[in-house]
CSV table of C-alpha atoms and ligand atoms in Angstrom, one decimal:
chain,number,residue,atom,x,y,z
A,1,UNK,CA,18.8,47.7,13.0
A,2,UNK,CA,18.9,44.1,12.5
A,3,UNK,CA,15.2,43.2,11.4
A,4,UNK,CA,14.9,39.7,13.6
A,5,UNK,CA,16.2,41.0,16.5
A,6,UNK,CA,14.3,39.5,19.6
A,7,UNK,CA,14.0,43.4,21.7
A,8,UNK,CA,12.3,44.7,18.3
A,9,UNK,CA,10.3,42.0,17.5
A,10,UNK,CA,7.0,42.9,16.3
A,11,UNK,CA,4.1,42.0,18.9
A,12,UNK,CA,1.6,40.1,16.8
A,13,UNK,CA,-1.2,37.3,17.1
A,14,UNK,CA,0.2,34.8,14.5
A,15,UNK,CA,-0.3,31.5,15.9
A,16,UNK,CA,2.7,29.6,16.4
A,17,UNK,CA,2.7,26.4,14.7
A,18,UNK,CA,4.4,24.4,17.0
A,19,UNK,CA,2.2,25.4,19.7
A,20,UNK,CA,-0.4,24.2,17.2
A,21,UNK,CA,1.6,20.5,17.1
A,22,UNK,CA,1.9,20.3,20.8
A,23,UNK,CA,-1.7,21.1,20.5
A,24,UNK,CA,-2.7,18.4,18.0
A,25,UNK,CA,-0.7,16.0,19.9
A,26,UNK,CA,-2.3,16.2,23.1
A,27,UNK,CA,-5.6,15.7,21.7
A,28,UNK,CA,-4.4,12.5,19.8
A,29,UNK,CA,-3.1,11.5,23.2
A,30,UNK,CA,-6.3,12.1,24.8
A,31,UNK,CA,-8.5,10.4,22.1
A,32,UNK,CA,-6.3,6.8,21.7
A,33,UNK,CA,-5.0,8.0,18.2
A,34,UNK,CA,-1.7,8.8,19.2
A,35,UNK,CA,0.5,7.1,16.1
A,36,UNK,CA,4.6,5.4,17.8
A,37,UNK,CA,7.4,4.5,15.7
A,38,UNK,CA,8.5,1.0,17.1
A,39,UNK,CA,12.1,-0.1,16.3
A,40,UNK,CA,11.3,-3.4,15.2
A,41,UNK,CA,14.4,-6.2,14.9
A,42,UNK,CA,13.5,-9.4,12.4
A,43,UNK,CA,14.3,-12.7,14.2
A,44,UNK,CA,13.5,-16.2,12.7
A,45,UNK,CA,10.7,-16.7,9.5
A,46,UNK,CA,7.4,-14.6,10.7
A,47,UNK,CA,9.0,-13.6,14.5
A,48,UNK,CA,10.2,-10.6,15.2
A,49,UNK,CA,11.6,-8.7,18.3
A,50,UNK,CA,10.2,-5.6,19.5
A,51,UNK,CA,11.4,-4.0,23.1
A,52,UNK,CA,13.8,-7.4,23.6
A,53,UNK,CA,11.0,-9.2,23.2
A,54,UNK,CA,10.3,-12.3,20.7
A,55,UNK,CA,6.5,-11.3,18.9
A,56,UNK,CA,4.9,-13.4,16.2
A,57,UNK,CA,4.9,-11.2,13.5
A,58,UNK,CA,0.9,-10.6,12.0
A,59,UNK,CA,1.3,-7.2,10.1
A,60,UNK,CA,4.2,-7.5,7.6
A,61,UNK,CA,3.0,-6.9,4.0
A,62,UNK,CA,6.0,-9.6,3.1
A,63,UNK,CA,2.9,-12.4,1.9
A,64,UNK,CA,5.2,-14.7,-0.4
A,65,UNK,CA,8.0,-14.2,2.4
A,66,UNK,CA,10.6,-12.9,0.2
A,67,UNK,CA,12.3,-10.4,2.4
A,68,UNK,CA,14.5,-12.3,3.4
A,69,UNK,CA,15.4,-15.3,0.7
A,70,UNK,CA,18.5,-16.1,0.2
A,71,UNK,CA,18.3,-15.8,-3.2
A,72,UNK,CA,17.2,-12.2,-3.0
A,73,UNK,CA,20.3,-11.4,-0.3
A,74,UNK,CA,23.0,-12.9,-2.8
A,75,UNK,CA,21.3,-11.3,-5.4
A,76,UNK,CA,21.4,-7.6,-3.9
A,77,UNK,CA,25.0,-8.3,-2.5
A,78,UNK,CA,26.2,-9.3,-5.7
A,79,UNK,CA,25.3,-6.4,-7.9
A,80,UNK,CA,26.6,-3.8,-4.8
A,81,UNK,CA,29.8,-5.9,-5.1
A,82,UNK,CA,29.8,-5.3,-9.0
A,83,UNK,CA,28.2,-1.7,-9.4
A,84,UNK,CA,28.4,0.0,-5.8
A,85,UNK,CA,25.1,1.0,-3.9
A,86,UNK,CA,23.6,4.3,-5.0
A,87,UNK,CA,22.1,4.8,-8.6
A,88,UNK,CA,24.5,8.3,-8.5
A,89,UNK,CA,21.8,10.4,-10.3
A,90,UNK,CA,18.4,10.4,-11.9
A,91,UNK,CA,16.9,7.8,-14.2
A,92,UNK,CA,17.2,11.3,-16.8
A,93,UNK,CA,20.6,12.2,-16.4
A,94,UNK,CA,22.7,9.1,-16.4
A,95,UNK,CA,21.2,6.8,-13.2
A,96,UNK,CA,19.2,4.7,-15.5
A,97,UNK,CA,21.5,1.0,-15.2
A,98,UNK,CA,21.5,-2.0,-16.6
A,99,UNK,CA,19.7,-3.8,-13.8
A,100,UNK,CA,17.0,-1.3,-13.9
A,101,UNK,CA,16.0,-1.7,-17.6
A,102,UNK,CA,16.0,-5.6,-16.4
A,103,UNK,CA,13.5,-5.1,-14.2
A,104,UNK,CA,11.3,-3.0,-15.9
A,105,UNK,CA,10.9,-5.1,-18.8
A,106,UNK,CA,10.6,-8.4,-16.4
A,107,UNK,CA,7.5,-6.5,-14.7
A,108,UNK,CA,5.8,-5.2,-18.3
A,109,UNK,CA,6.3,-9.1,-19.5
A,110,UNK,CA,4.8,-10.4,-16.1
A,111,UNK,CA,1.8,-8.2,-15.8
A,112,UNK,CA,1.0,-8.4,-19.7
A,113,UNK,CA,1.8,-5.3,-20.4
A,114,UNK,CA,3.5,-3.1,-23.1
A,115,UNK,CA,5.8,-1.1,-20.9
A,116,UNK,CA,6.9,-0.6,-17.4
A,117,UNK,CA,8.7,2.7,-15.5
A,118,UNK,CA,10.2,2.6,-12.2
A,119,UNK,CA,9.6,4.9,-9.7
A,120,UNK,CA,11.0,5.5,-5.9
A,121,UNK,CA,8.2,4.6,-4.0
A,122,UNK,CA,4.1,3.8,-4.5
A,123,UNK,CA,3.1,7.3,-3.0
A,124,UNK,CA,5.7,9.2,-5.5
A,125,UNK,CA,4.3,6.9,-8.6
A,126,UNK,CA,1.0,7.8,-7.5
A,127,UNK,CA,1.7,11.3,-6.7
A,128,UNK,CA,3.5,11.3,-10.5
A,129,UNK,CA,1.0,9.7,-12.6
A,130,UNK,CA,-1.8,11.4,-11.3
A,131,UNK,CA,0.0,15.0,-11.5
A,132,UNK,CA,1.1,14.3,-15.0
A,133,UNK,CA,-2.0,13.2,-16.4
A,134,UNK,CA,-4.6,15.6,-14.6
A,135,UNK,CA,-5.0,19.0,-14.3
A,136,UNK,CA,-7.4,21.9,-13.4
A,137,UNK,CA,-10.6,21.6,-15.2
A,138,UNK,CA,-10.2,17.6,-15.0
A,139,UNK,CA,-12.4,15.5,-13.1
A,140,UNK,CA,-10.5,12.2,-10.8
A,141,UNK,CA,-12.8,10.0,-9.3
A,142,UNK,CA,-11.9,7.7,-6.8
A,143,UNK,CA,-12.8,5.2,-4.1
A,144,UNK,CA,-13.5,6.3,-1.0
A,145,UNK,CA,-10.9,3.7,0.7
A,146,UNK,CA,-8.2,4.1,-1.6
A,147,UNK,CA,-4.7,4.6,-0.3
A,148,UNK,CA,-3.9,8.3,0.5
A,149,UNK,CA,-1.2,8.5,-1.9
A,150,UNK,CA,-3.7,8.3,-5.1
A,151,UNK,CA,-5.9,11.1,-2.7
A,152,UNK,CA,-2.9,13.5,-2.3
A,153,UNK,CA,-2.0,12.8,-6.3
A,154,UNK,CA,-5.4,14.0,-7.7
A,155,UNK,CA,-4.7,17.0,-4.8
A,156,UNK,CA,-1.7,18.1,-5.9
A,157,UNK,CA,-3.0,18.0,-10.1
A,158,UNK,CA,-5.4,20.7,-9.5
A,159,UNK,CA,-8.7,18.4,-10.9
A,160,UNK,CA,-11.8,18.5,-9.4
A,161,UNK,CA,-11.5,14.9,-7.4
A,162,UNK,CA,-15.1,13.5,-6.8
A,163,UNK,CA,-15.2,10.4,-4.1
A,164,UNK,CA,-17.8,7.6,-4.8
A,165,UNK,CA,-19.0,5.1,-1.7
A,166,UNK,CA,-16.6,2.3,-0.8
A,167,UNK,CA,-17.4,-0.4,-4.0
A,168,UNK,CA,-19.8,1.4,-5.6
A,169,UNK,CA,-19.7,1.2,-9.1
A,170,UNK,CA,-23.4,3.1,-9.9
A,171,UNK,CA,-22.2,6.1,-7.2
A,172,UNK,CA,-18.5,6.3,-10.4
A,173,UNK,CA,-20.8,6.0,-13.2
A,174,UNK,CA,-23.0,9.4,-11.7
A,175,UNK,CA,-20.0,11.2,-11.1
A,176,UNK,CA,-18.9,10.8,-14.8
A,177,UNK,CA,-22.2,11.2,-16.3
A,178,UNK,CA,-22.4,14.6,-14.2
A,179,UNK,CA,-19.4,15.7,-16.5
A,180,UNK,CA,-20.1,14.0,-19.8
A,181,UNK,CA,-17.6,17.0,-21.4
A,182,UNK,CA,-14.7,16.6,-18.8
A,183,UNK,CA,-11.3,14.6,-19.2
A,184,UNK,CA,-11.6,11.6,-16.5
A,185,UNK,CA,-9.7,9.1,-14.8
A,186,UNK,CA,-11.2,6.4,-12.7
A,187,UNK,CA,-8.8,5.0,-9.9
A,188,UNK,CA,-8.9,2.4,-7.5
A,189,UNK,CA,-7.0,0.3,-5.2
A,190,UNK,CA,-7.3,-3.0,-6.4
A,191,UNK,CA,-7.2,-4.7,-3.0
A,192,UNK,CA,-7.9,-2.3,-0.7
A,193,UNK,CA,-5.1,-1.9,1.9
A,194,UNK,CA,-7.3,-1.5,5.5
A,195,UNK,CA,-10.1,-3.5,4.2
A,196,UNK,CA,-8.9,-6.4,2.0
A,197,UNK,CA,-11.7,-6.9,-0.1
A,198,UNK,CA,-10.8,-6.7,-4.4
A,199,UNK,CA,-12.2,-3.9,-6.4
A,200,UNK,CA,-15.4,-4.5,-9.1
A,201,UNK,CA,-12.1,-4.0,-11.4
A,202,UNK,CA,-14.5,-5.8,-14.3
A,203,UNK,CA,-17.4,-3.3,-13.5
A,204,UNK,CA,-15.3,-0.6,-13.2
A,205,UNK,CA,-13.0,-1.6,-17.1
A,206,UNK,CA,-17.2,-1.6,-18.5
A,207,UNK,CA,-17.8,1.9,-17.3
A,208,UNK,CA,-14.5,3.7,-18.1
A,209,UNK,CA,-15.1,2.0,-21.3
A,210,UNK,CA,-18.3,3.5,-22.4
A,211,UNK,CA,-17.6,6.7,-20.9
A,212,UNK,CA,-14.1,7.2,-22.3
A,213,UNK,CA,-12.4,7.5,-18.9
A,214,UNK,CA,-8.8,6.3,-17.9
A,215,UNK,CA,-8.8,3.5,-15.7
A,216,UNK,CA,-5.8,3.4,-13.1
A,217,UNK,CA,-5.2,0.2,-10.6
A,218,UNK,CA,-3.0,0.6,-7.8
A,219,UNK,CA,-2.6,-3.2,-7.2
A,220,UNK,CA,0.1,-2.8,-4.1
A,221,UNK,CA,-1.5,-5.8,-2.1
A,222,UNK,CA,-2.8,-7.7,-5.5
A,223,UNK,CA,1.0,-8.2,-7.1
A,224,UNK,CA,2.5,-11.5,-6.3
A,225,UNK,CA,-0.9,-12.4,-4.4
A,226,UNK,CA,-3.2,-12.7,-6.8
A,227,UNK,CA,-4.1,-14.1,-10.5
A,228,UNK,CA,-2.3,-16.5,-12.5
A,229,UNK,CA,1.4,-16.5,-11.4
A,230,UNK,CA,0.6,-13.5,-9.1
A,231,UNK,CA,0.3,-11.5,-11.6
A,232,UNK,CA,-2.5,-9.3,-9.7
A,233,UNK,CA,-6.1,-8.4,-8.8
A,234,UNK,CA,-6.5,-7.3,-13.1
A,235,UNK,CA,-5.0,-10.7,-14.0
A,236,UNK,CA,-7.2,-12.2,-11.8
A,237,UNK,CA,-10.2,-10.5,-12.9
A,238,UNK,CA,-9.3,-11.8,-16.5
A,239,UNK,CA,-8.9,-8.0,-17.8
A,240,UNK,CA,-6.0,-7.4,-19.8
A,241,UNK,CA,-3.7,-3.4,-20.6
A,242,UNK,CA,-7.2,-2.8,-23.1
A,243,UNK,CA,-9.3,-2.8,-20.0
A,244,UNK,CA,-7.0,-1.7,-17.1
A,245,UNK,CA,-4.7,0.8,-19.4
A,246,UNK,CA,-3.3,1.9,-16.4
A,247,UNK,CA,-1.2,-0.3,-13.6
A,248,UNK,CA,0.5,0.8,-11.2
A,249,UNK,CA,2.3,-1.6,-8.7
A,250,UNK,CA,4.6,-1.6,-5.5
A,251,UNK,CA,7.6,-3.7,-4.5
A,252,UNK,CA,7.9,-3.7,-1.3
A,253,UNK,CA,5.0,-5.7,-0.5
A,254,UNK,CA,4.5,-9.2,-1.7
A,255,UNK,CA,7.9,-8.9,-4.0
A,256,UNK,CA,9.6,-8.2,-0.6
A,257,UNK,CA,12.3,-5.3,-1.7
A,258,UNK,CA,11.7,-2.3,-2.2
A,259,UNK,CA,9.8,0.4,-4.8
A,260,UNK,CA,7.0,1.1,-7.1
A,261,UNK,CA,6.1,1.1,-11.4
A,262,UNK,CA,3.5,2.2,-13.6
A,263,UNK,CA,2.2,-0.2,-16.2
A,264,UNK,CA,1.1,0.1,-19.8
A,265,UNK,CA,1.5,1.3,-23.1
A,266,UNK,CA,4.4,2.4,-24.6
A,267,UNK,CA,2.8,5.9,-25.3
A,268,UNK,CA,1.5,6.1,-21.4
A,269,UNK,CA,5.0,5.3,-20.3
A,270,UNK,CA,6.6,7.8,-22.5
A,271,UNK,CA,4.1,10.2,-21.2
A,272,UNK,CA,5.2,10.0,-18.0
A,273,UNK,CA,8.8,9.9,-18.6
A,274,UNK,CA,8.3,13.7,-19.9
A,275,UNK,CA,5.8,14.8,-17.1
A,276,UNK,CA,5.7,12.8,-13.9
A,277,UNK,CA,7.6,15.3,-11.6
A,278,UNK,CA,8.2,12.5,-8.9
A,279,UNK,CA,10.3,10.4,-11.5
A,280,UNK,CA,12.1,13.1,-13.4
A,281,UNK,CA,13.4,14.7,-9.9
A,282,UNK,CA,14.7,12.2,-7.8
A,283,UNK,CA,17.5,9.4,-7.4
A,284,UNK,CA,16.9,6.4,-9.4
A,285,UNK,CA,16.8,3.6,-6.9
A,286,UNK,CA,19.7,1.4,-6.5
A,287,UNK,CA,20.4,-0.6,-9.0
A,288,UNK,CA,21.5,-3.9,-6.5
A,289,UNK,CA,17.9,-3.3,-5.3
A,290,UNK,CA,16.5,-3.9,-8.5
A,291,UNK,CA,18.9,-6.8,-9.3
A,292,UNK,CA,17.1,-8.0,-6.2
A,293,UNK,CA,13.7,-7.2,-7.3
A,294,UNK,CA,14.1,-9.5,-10.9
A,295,UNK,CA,14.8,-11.9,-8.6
A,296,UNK,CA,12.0,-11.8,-6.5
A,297,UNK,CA,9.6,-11.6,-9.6
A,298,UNK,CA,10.8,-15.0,-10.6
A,299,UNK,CA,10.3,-16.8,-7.3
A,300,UNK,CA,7.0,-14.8,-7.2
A,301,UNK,CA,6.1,-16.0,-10.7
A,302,UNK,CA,7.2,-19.6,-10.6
A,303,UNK,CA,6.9,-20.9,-6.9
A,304,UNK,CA,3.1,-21.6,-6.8
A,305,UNK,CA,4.1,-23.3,-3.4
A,306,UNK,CA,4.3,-19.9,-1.5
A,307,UNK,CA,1.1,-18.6,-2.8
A,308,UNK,CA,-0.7,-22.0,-2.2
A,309,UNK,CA,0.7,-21.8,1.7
A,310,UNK,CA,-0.4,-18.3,1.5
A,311,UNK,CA,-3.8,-19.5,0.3
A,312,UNK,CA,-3.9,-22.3,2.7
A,313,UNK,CA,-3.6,-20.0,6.2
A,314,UNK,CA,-6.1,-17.5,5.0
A,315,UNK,CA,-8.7,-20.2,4.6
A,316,UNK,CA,-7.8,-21.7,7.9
A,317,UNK,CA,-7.5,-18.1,9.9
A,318,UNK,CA,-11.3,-17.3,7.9
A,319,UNK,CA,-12.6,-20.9,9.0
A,320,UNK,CA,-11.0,-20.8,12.4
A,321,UNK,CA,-12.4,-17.0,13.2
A,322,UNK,CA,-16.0,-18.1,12.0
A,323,UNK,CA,-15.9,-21.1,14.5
A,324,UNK,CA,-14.9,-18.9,17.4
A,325,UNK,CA,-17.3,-16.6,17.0
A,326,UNK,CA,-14.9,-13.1,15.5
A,327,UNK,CA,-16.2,-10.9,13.0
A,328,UNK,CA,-14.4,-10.6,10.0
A,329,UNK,CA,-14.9,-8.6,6.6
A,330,UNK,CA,-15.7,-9.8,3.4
A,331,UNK,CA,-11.3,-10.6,2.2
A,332,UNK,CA,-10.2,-13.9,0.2
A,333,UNK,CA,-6.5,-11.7,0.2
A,334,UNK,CA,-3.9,-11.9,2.8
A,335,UNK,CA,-5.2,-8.5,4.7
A,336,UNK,CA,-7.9,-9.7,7.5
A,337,UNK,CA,-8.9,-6.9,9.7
A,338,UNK,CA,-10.7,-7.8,13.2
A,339,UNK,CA,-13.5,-4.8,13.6
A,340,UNK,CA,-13.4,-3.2,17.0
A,341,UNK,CA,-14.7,0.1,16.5
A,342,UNK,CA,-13.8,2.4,19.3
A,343,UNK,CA,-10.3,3.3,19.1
A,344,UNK,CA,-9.4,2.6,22.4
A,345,UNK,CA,-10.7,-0.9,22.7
A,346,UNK,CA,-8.4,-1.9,19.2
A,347,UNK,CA,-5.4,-0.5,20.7
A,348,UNK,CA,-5.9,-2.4,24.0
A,349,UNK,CA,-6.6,-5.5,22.0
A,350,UNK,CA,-3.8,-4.8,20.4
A,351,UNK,CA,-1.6,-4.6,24.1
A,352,UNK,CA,-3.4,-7.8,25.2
A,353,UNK,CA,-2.3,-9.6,21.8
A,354,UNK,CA,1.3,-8.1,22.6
A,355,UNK,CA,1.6,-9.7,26.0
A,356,UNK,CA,0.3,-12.5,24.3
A,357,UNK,CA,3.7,-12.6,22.0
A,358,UNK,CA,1.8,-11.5,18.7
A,359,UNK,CA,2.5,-8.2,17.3
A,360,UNK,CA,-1.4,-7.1,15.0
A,361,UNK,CA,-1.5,-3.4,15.2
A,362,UNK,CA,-4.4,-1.6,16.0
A,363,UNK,CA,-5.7,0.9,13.3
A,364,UNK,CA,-7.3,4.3,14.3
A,365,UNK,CA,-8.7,7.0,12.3
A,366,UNK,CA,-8.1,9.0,10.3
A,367,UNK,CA,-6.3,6.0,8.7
A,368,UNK,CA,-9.7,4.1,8.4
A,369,UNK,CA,-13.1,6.3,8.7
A,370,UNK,CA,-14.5,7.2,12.2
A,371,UNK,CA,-15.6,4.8,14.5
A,372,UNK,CA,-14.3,2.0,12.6
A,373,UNK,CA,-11.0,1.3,14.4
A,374,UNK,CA,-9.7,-2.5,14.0
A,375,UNK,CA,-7.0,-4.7,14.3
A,376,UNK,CA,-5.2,-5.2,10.9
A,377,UNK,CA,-3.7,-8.4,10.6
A,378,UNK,CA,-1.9,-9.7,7.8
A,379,UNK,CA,-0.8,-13.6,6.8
A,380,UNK,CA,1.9,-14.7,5.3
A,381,UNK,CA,3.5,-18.0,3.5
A,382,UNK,CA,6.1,-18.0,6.6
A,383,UNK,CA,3.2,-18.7,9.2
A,384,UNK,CA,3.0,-22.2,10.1
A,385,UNK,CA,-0.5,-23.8,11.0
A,386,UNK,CA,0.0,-24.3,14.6
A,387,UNK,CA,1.0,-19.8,14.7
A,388,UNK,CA,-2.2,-19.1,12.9
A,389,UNK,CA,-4.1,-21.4,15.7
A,390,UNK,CA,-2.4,-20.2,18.5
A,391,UNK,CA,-3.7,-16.8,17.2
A,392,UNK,CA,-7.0,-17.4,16.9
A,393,UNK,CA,-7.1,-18.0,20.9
A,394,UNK,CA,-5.3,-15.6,21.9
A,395,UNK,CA,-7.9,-13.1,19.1
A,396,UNK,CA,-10.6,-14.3,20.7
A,397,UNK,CA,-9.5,-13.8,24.1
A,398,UNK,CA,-8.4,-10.1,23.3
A,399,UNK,CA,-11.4,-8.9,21.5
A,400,UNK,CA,-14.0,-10.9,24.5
A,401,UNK,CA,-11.8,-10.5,27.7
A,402,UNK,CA,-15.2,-11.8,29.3
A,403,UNK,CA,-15.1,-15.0,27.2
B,1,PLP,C1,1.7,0.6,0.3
B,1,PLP,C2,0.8,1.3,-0.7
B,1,PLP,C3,1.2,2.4,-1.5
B,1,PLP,C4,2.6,3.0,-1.3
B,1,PLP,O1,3.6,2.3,-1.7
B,1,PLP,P1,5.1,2.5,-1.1
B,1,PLP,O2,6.0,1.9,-2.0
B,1,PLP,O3,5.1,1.9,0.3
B,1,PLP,O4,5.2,4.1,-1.0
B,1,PLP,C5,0.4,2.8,-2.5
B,1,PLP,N1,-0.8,2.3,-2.6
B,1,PLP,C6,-1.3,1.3,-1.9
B,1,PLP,C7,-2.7,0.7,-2.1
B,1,PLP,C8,-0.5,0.7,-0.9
B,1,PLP,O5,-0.9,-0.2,-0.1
């Protein structure tokens, strides 16, 4: 008798699970948190078209505007032409090229740093570096904010993860005393991706210090924005590998391409070259992408122009939102979110900037903790001073329709 035959199927009550998804996505209908993929074409500089139509772009992480520099284009086209797309294989077996060894020594030398490794993406470096390190009987503790990838990293290790209060350097320092004998690694975003604010990364170095823990900075949002030559939140902070031994980076933010590394010492990188599971299994990235990437590091590096526009449209969105009247939180970096609250209010703000021909997502939990839904803008060198005004109004309109 064939065992999965439907006639002798076995009457049970195991819940189906995709009953349980139409389930969950009713109720995320029902309570404004229902997440859309929106096929998104790039137009001109910041402007974008979504639906046919032409939207000013405020959510790109693309800060310096790099994504689409010529420079970067002919550089990725080129190396395709001369070495084909795909890496063929695994940094491990015979993927590791030329162009990637380029840019992992341009990163170490930018970021003042012994070493670099490349990995896929930010969540698999995080993922990687956290599984490889940690393990059960190990203590992580973490920010409460930071990015979900360095959550599901210290998951998957098996440690005991312990979660402090957003910024709160005294709530770390009780978690480690309480496990004076454990193994411990500190980590933290170092510009918090919903919020925008910078890490105590200085507070944090002094505590890991005296307590013998691992320090680990995800500087995603910091790289290219931040510091002398961009070189990020722990550059900026005037801490060097000593004090941050641990750095771990993204490019496809600020850099504008595409992938993720891990910072430090030669002995941390070997380290992870034998144990991080997400960069021992998987495709090197493409090589022309990397090529790409070299470039983009020196643009980001050399052309303090970008960064000082950069500079120059936070300080005018900050000023222009304080004479209007908008809340914003405490961010000097290119990530200024507009706090709503209710869920349903952001993402009709969010509609109402839309019609307005701005594109600013709304974010909803569990993203960003209960209750505090908000609009997340981000700036960019490619807005000009008249986009970021012409914002402003249209903000304050959408978030005090009575005004
Ligand atoms: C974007 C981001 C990541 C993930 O990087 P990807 O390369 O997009 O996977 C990790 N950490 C932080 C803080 C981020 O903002």
């Amino acid at each position: 008798m064939n065992p999965i035959d439907g006639a002798n199927a076995r009457r049970t009550s195991r819940p189906d699970l995709l009953h349980r998804l139409a389930d969950d996505h009713a109720r995320r209908l029902r309570d404004h948190l229902l997440r859309r993929v929106r096929t998104v074409a790039p137009a001109d500089g910041a402007w974008i078209a979504v639906d046919g139509k032409r939207l000013l772009n405020f959510a790109s992480n693309d800060y310096l505007g790099l994504a689409r520099h010529p420079a970067l284009v002919e550089a990725l086209a080129s190396a395709a032409r001369a070495s084909g797309v795909g890496a063929q294989a695994a940094h491990l077996l015979g993927g590791h090229r030329e162009e990637h060894a380029r840019l992992e020594e341009a990163l170490a030398q930018w970021t003042g740093r012994e070493r670099a490794l490349l990995f896929s993406t930010g969540y698999m470096a995080n993922v990687g570096v956290l599984s490889a390190l940690l393990g059960a009987g190990d203590l992580c503790v973490q920010d409460k904010l930071n990015h979900a990838s360095l959550i599901d990293g210290a998951r998957l290790s098996g440690c005991e993860l312990r979660r402090y209060v957003h910024g709160d350097v005294d709530g770390a320092a009780r978690q480690l005393d309480a496990r004076p004998d454990t193994a411990a690694l500190v980590a933290t975003d170092g510009v918090f991706s919903m919020d925008g604010d910078v890490a105590p990364i200085a507070e944090l170095a002094a505590l890991c210090r005296a307590q013998n823990a691992l320090l680990m900075v995800d500087d995603a949002h910091g790289l290219g924005v931040l510091g002398p030559q961009g070189a990020g939140s722990v550059a900026e902070a005037g801490l060097s590998q000593h004090d941050a031994p641990l750095l771990m980076g993204t490019l496809g933010k600020a850099l504008g391409t595409f992938g993720a590394f891990v910072a430090g010492s030669a002995a941390l990188v070997d380290g992870l070259v034998q144990n991080a599971r997400s960069f021992i299994y998987t495709t090197a990235m493409p090589p022309a992408l990397a090529a790409a990437t070299c470039t983009a590091i020196d643009l980001a590096r050399h052309d303090g122009e970008r960064r000082a526009a950069l500079a120059a449209r936070i300080a005018q969105f900050r000023a222009g939102a304080r004479g209007r009247g908008i809340a914003l939180l405490d961010s000097h970096t290119p990530i200024q979110p507009v706090p709503i609250g209710d869920s349903g209010a952001a993402l009709a703000a969010s509609a109402q900037l839309e019609s307005a021909g701005f594109y600013v997502p709304a974010v909803r939990p569990p993203t960003v903790p209960q209750g505090r839904a908000r609009l997340r803008l981000t700036l960019s060198a490619l807005h000009a001073e008249g986009d970021v005004e012409r914002l402003l109004d249209a903000l304050a309109k959408a978030i005090r329709p009575e005004a």
